[in-house]
Short mmCIF file of C-alpha atoms in Angstrom, two decimals:
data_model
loop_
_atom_site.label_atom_id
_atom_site.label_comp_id
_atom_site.label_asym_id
_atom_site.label_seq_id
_atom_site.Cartn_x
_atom_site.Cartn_y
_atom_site.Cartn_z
CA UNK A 1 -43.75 111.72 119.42
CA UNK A 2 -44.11 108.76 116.93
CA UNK A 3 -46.45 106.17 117.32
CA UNK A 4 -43.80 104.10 116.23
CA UNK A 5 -41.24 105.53 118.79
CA UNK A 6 -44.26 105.77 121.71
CA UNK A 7 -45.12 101.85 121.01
CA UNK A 8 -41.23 100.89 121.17
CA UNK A 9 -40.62 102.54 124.11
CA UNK A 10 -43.68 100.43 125.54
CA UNK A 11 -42.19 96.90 124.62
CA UNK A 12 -38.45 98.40 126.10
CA UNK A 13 -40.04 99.46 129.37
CA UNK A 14 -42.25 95.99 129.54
CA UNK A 15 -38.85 93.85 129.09
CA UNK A 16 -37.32 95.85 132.16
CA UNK A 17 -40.73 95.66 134.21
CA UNK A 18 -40.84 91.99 133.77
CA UNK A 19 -37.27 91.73 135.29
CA UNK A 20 -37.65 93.63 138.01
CA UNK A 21 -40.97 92.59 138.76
CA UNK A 22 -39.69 91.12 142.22
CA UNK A 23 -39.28 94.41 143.53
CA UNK A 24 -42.89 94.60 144.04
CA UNK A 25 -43.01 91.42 146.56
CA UNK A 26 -39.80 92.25 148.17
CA UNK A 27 -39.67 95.98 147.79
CA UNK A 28 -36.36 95.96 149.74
CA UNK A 29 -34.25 93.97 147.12
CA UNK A 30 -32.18 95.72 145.01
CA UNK A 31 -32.42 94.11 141.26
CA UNK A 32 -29.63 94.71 138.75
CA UNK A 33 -30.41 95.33 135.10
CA UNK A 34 -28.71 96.29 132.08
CA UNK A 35 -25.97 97.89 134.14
CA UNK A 36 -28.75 99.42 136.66
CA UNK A 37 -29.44 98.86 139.87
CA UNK A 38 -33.34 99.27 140.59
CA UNK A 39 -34.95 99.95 143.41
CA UNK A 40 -38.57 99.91 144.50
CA UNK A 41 -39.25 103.77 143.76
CA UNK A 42 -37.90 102.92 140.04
CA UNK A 43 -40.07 100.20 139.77
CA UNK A 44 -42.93 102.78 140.67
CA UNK A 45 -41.55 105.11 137.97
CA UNK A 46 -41.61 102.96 135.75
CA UNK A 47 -45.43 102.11 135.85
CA UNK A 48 -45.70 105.56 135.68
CA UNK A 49 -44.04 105.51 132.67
CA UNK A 50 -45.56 102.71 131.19
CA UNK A 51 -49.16 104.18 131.83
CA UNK A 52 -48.68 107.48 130.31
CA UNK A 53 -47.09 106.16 127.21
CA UNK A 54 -50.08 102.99 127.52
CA UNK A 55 -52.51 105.75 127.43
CA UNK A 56 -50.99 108.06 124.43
CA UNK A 57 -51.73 105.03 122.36
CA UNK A 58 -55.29 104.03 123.30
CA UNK A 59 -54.55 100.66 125.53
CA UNK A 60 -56.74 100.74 128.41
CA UNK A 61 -55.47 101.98 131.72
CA UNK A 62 -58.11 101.25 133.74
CA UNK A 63 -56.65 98.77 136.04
CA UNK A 64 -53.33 101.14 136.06
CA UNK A 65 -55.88 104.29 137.25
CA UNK A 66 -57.32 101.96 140.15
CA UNK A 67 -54.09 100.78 141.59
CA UNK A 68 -52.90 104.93 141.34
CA UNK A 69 -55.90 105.29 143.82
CA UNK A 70 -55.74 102.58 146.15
CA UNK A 71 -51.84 103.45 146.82
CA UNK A 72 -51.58 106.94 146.43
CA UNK A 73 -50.14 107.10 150.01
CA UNK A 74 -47.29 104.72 149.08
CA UNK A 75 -46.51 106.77 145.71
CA UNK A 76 -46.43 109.78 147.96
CA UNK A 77 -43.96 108.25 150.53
CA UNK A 78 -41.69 107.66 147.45
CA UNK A 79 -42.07 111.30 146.44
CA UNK A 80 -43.96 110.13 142.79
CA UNK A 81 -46.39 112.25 141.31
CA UNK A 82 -49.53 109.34 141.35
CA UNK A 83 -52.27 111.77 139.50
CA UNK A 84 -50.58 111.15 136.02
CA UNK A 85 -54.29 112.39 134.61
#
């Protein structure tokens, strides 16, 4: 992949974080988007997302790697993969 394409997809997958960023205080909600409804466990997919593609192009993850640790359990009870090492 592209830098070009990699950094795109960053700034695409920040727009939709920032509008369903409520999800994360009210993980119950349902948020629509673009045609999508979104649920907590996307929101979690999606900062999975985010940090792989973060990390592909050098931005610092640390502070995505730390909040992977402290809430492994609640990736796990959403069925997501949390060691994206």
């Amino acid at each position: 992949m592209s830098t070009t394409w990699r950094t795109e997809q960053l700034r695409r997958l920040n727009q939709t974080m920032k509008a369903i960023e409520i999800l994360a205080e009210y993980p119950d909600l349902t948020v629509i988007y673009q045609g999508k409804a979104w649920g907590y466990r996307d929101l979690l997919e999606l900062s999975v997302r985010i940090f792989r593609l973060a990390r592909q192009e050098g931005f610092d993850v640390h502070a995505f790697e730390l909040w992977f640790a402290k809430d492994a359990e609640l990736f796990a009870h959403y069925g997501l993969e949390w060691r994206v090492g």
